[in-house]
mmCIF file of C-alpha atoms and ligand atoms in Angstrom:
data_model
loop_
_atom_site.group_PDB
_atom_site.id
_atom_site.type_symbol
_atom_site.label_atom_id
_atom_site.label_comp_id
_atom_site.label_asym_id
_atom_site.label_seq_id
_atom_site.Cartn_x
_atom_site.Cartn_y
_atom_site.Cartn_z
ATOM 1 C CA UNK A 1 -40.997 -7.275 -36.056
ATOM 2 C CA UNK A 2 -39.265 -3.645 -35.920
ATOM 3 C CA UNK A 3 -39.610 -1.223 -38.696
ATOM 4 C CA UNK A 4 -36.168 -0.837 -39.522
ATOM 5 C CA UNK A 5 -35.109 3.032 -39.275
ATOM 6 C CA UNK A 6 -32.718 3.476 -42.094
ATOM 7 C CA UNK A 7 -31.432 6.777 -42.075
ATOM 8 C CA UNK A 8 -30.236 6.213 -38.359
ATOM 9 C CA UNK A 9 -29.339 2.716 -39.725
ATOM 10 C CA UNK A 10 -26.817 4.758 -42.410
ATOM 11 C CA UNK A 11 -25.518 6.912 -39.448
ATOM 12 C CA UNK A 12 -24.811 3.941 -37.521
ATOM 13 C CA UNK A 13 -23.224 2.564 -40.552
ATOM 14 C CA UNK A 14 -20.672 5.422 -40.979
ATOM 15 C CA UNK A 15 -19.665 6.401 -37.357
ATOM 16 C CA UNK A 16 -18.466 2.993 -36.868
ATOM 17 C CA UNK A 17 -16.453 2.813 -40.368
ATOM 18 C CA UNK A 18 -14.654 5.878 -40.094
ATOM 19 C CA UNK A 19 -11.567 6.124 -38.060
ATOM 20 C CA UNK A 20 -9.538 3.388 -36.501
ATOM 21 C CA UNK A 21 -12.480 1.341 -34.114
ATOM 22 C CA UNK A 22 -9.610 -1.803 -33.317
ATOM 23 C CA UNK A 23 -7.387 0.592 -31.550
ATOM 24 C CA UNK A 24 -10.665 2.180 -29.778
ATOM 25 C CA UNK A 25 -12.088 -1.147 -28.875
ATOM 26 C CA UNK A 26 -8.626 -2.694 -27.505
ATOM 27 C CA UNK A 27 -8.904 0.505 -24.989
ATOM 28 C CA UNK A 28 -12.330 -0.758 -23.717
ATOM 29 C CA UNK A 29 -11.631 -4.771 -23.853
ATOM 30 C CA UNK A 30 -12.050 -4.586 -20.090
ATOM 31 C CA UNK A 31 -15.881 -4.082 -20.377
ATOM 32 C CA UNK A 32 -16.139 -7.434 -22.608
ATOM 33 C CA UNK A 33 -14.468 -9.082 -19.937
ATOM 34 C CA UNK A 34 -16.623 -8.019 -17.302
ATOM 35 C CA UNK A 35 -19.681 -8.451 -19.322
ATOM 36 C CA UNK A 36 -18.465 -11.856 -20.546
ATOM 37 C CA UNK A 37 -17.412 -13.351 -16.579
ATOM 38 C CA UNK A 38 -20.818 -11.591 -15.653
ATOM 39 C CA UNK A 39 -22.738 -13.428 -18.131
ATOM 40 C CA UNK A 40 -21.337 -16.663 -16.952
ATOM 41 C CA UNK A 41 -20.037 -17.570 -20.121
ATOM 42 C CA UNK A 42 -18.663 -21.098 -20.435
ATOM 43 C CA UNK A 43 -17.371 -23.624 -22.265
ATOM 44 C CA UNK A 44 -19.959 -25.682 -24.462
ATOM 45 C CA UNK A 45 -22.522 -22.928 -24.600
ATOM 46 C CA UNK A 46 -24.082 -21.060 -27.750
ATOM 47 C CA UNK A 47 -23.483 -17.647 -27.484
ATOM 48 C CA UNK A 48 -24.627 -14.908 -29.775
ATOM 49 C CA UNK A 49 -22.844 -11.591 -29.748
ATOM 50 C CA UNK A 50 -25.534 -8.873 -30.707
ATOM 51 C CA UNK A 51 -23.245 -5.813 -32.443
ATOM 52 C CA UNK A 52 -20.115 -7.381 -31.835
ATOM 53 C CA UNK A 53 -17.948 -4.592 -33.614
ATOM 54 C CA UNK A 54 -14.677 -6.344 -34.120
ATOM 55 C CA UNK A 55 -15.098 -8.979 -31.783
ATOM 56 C CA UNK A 56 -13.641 -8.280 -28.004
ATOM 57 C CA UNK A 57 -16.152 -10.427 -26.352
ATOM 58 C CA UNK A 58 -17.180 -12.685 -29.013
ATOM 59 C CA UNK A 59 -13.342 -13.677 -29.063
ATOM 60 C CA UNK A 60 -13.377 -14.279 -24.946
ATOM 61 C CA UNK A 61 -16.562 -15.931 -25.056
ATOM 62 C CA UNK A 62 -14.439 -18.649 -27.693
ATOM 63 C CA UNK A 63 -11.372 -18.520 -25.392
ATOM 64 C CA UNK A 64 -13.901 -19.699 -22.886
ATOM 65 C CA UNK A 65 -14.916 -22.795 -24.911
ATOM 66 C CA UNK A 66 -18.181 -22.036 -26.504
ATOM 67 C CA UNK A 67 -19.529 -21.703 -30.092
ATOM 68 C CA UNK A 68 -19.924 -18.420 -31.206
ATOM 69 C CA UNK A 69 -21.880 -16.508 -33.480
ATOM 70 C CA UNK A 70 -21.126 -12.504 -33.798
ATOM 71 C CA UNK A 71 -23.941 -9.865 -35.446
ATOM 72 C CA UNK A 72 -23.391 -6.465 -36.600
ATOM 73 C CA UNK A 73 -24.590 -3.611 -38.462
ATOM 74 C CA UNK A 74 -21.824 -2.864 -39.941
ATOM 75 C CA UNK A 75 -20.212 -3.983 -42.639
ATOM 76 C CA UNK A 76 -16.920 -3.111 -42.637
ATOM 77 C CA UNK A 77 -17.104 -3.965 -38.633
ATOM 78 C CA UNK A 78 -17.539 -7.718 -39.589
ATOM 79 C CA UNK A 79 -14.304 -7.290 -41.733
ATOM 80 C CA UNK A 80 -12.089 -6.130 -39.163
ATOM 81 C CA UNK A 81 -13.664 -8.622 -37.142
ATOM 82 C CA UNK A 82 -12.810 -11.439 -39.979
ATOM 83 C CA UNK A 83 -8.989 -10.077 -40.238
ATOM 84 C CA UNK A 84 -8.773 -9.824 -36.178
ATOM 85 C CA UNK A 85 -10.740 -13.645 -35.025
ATOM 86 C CA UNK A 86 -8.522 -15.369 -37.851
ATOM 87 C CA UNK A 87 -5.177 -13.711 -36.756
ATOM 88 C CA UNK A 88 -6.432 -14.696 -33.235
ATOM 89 C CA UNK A 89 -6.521 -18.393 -34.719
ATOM 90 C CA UNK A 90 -10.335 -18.523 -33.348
ATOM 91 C CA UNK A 91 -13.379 -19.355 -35.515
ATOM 92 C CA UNK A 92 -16.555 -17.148 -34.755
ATOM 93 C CA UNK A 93 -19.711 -17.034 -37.649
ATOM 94 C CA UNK A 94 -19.826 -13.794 -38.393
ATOM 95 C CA UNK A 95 -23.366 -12.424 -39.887
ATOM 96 C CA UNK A 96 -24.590 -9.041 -40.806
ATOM 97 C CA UNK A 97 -27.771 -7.774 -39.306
ATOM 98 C CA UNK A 98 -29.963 -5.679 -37.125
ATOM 99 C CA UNK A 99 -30.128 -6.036 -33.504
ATOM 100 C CA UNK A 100 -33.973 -4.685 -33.695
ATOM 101 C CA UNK A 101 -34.881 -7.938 -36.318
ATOM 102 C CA UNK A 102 -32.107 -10.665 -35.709
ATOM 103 C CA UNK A 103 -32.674 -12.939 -38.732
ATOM 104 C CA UNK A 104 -32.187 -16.082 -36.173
ATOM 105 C CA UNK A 105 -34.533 -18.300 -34.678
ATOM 106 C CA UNK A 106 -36.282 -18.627 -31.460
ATOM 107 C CA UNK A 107 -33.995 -20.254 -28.595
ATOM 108 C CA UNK A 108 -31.223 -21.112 -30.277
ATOM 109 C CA UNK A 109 -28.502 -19.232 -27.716
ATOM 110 C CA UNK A 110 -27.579 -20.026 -24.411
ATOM 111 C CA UNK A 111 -26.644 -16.756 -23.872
ATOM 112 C CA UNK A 112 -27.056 -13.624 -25.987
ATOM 113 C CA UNK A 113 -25.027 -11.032 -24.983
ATOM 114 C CA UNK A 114 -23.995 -7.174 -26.447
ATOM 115 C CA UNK A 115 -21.087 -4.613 -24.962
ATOM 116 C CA UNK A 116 -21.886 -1.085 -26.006
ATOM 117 C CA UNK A 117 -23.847 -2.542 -28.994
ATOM 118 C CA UNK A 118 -27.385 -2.879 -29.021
ATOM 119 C CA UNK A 119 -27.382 0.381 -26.769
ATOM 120 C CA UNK A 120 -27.320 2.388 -30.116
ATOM 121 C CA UNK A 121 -30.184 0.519 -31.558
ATOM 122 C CA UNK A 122 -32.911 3.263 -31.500
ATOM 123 C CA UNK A 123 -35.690 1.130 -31.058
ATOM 124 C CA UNK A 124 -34.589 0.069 -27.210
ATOM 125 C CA UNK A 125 -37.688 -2.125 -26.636
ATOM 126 C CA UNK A 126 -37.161 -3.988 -30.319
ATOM 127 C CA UNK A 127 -33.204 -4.732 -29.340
ATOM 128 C CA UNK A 128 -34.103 -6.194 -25.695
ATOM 129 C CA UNK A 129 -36.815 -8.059 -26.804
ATOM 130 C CA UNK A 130 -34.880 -9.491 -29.756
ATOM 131 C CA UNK A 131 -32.208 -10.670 -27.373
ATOM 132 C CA UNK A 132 -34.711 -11.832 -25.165
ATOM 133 C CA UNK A 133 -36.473 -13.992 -28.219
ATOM 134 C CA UNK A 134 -33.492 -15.824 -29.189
ATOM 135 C CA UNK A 135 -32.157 -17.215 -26.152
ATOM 136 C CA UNK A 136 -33.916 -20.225 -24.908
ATOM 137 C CA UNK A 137 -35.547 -20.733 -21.379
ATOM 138 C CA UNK A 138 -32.953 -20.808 -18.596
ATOM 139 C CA UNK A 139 -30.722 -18.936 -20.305
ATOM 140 C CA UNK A 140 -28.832 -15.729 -19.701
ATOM 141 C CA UNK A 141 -29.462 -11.942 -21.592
ATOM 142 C CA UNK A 142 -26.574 -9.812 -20.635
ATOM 143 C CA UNK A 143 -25.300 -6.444 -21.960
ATOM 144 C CA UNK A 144 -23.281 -3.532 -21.066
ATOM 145 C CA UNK A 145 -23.898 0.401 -21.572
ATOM 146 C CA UNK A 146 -22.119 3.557 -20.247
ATOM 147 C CA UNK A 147 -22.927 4.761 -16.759
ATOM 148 C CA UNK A 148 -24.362 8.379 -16.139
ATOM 149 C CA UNK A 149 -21.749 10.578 -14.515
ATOM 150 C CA UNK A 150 -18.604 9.450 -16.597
ATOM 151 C CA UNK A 151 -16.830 10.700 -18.953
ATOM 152 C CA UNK A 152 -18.182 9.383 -22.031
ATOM 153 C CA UNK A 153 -22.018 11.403 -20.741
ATOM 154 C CA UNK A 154 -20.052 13.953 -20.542
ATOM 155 C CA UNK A 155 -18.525 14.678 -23.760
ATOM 156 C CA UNK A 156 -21.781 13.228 -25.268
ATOM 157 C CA UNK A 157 -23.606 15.887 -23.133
ATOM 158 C CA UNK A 158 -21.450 18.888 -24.507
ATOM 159 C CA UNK A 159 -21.589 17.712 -27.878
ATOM 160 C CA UNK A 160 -25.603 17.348 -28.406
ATOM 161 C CA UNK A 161 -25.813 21.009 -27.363
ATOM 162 C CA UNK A 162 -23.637 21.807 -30.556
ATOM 163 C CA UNK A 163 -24.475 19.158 -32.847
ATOM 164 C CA UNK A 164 -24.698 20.072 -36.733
ATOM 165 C CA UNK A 165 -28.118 18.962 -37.966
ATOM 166 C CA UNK A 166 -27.743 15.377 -39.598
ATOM 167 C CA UNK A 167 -24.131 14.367 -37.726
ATOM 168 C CA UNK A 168 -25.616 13.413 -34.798
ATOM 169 C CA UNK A 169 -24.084 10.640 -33.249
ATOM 170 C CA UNK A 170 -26.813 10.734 -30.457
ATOM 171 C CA UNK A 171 -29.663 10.452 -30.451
ATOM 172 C CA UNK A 172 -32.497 12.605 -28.285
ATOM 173 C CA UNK A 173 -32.222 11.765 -24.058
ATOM 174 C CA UNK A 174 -33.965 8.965 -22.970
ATOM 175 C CA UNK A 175 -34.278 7.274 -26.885
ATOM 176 C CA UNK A 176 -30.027 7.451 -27.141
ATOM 177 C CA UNK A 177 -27.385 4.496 -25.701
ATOM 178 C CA UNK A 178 -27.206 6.960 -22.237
ATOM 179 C CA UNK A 179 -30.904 6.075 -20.933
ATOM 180 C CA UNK A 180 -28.931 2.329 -20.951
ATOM 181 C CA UNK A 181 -27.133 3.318 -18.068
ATOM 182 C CA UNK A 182 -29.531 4.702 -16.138
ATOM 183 C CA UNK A 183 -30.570 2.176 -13.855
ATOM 184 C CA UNK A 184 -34.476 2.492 -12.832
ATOM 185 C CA UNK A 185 -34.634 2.798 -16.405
ATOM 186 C CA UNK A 186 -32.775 -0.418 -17.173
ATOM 187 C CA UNK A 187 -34.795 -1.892 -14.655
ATOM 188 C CA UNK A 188 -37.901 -1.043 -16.286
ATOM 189 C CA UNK A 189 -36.892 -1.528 -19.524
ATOM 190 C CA UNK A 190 -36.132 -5.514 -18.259
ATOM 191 C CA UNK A 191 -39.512 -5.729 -16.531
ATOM 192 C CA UNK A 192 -41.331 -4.694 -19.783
ATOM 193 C CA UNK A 193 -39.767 -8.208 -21.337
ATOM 194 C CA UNK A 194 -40.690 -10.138 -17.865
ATOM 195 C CA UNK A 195 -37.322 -9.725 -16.339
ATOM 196 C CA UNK A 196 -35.529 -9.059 -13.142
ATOM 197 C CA UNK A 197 -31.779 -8.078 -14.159
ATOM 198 C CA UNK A 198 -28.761 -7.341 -11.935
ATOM 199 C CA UNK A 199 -26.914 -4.680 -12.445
ATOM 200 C CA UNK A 200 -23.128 -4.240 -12.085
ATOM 201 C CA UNK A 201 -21.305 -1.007 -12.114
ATOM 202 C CA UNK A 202 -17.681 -0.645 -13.029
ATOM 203 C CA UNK A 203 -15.040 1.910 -14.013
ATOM 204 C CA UNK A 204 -13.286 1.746 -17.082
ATOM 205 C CA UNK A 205 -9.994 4.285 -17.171
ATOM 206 C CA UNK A 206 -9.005 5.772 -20.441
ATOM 207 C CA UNK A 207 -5.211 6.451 -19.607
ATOM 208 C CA UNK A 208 -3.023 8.760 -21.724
ATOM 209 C CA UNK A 209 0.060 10.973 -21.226
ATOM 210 C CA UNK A 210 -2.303 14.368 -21.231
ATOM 211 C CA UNK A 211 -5.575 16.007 -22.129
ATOM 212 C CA UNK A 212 -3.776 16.548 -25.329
ATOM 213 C CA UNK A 213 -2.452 13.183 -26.388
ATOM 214 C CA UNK A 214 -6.309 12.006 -25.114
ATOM 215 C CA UNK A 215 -7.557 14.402 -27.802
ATOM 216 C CA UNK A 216 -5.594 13.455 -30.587
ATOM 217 C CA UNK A 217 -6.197 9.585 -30.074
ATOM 218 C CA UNK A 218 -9.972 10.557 -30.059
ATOM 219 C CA UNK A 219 -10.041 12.758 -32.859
ATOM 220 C CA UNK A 220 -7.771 9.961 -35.104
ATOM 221 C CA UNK A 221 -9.483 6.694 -34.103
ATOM 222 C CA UNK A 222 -13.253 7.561 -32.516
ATOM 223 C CA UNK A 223 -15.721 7.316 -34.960
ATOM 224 C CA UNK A 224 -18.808 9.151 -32.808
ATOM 225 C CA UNK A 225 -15.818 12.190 -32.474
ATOM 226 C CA UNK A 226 -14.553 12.486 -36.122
ATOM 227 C CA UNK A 227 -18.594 12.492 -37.191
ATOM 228 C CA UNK A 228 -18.750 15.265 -34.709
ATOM 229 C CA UNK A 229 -15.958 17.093 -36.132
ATOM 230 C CA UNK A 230 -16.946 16.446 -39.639
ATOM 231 C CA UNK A 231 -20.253 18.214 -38.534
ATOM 232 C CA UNK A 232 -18.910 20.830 -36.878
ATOM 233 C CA UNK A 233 -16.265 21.629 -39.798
ATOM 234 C CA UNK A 234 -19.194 21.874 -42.527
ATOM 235 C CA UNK A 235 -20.161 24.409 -40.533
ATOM 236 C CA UNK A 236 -16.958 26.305 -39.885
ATOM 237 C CA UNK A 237 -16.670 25.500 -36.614
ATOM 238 C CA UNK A 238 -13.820 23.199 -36.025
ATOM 239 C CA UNK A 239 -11.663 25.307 -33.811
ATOM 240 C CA UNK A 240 -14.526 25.940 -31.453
ATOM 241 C CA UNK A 241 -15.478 22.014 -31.532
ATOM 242 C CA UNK A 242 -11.413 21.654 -31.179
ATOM 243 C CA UNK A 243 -11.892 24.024 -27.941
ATOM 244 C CA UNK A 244 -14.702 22.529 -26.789
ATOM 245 C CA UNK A 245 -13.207 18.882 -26.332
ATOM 246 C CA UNK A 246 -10.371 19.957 -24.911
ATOM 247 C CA UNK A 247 -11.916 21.348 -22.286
ATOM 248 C CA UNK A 248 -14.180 18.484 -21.535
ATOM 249 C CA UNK A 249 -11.043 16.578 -21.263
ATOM 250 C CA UNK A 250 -9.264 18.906 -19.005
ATOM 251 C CA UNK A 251 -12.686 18.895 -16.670
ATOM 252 C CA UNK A 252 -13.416 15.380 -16.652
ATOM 253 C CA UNK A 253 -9.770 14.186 -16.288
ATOM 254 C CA UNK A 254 -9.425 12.932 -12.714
ATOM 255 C CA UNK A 255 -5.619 12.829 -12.213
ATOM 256 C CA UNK A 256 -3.897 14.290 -9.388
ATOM 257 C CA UNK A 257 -1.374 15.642 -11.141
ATOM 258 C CA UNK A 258 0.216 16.700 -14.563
ATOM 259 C CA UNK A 259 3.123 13.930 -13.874
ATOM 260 C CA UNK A 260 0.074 11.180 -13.682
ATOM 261 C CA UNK A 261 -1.250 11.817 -16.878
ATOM 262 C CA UNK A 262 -4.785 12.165 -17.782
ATOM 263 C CA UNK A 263 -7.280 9.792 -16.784
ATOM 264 C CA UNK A 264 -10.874 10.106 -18.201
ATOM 265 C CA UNK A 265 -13.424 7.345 -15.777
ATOM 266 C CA UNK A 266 -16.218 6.059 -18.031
ATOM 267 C CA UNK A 267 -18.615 4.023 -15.700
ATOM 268 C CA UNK A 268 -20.350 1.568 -16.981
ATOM 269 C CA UNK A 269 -22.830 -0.744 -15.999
ATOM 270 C CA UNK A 270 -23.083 -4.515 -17.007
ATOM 271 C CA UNK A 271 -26.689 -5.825 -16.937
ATOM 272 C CA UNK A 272 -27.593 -9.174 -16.728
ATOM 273 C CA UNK A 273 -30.772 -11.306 -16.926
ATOM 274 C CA UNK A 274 -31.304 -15.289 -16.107
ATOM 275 C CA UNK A 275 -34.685 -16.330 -18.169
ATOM 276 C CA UNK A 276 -37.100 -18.245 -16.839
ATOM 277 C CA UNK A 277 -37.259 -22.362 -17.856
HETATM 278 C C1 LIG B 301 -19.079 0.762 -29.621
HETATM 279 S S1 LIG B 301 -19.196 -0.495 -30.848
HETATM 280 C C2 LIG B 301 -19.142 -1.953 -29.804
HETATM 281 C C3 LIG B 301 -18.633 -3.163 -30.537
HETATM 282 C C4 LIG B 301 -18.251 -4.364 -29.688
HETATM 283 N N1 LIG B 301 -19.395 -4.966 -29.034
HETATM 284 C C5 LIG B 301 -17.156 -4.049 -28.709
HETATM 285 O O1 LIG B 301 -17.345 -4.275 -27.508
HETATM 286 O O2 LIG B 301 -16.105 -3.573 -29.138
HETATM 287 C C6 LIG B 301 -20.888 -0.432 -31.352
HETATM 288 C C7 LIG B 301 -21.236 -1.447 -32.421
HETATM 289 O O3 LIG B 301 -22.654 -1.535 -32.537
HETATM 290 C C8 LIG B 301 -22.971 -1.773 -33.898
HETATM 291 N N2 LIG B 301 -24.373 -1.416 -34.070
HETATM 292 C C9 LIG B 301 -24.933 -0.197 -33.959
HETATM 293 N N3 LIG B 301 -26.260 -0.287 -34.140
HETATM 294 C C10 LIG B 301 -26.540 -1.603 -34.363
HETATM 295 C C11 LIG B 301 -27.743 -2.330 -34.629
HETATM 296 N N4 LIG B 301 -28.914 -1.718 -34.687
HETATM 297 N N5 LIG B 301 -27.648 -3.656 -34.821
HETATM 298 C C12 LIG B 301 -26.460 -4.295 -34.785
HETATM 299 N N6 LIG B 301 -25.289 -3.654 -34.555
HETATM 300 C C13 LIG B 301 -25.342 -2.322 -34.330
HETATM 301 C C14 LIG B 301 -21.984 -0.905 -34.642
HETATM 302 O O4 LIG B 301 -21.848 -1.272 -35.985
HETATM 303 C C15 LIG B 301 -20.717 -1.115 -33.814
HETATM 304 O O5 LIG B 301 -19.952 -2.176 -34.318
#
């Protein structure tokens, strides 16, 4: 069992509070639906959705037919979850916990699956194996984690060069969600639990009028951003951190022109693993 890190645990806790994560995760419901097609997810089947924020794919993975059970850290996560599955008319069992020590029982899932979850677990090897644990033999581990290259290593990149101590909302390279979407990594990260795993790579396109309008949706709704700000603020730097975003925007947005608005690519790549019988 994983000793439980609590401070990062309380981090964790607060980035995803703060702000407005619904009108975030609606933006990125794409990547559940890859993950959840990839996966193979179908009617009948126990599924367990490992940090399943407000629900995105434990909601297709219903839609699909199967039972579903949704975990997450965070508290006030499984609320909006609650108030989102029930005005979705769908009925998911929604439990608090730890990706690193799932309270659940060997092979009990058909498939155990996580979008941009269990990537922010710090103990990597704890999460995998704990998805790994609880699905039973012949059935499928999948997950999804941002891509090197994109837009979201990006603005993660510029940020942990500025961080305030104690706001980070990454961790050090190679321990933080980014070595997810690396693939050798990945690869060997699967092969530690016994595992080959395919690996899918697709784009997801934040859209918005302008760098501007990007900025302000960020700074409103993001969690990870507003902790960055708040960080950056204590320390009387909020104009610079202002500055700073901006411009990540304006370098990472790959529209041809003004007209088109601003499109920031986030890669991403959707891992999945069939387990042995
Ligand atoms: C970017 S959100 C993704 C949520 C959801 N899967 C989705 O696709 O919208 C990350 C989620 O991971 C949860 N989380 C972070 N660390 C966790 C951990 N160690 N165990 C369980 N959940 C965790 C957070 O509370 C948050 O809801």
């Amino acid at each position: 069992m994983a000793d439980i890190d609590e401070d990062a645990a309380a981090v964790q806790r607060h980035i995803w509070t703060i702000g407005d994560y619904p009108a975030v995760a609606r933006r990125m419901f794409e990547v559940a639906e890859s993950t959840v097609e990839l996966a193979g997810i179908d009617a009948g089947q126990r599924v367990l959705d490992v940090a399943t924020g407000d629900g995105n794919a434990a909601l297709l993975a219903v839609r699909r037919g199967a039972s579903v059970v949704g975990v997450d850290l965070t508290p006030a996560q499984l609320d909006k979850a609650l108030t989102r599955l029930a005005a979705e008319g769908v009925t998911v069992e929604l439990r608090p916990g730890d990706a690193q020590a799932l309270d659940i029982g060997d092979d009990e899932f058909d498939v155990v699956i996580s979008v941009l979850g269990m990537i922010f677990a710090p103990d990597h090897a704890a999460a995998l194996r704990e998805m790994v644990r609880v699905c039973r033999p012949g059935g499928t581990v999948a997950a999804a984690a941002w891509a090197e290259g994109g837009w979201m290593g990006r603005w993660r990149a510029a940020v942990a060069e500025q961080l305030a101590p104690g706001s980070a909302p990454t961790p050090a390279p190679n321990a933080g969600p980014d070595a997810w979407g690396d693939p050798d990594e990945v690869r060997r990260r699967f092969a530690a639990v016994g595992l080959d795993v395919e690996l899918h790579e697709r784009v997801l396109d934040w859209s918005f009028p302008s760098p501007e309008a990007a900025l302000d949706f960020y700074l409103e709704a993001s969690g990870p951003f507003i902790a960055f700000m708040d960080g950056m603020r204590r320390r009387g730097l909020q104009d610079e951190a202002r500055q700073l975003l901006h411009q990540c925007m304006v370098d990472a947005d790959t529209s041809s022109s003004a007209e088109a608005g601003c499109h920031l690519e986030s890669p991403y790549l959707v891992m999945v693993a069939r387990l042995p019988r």
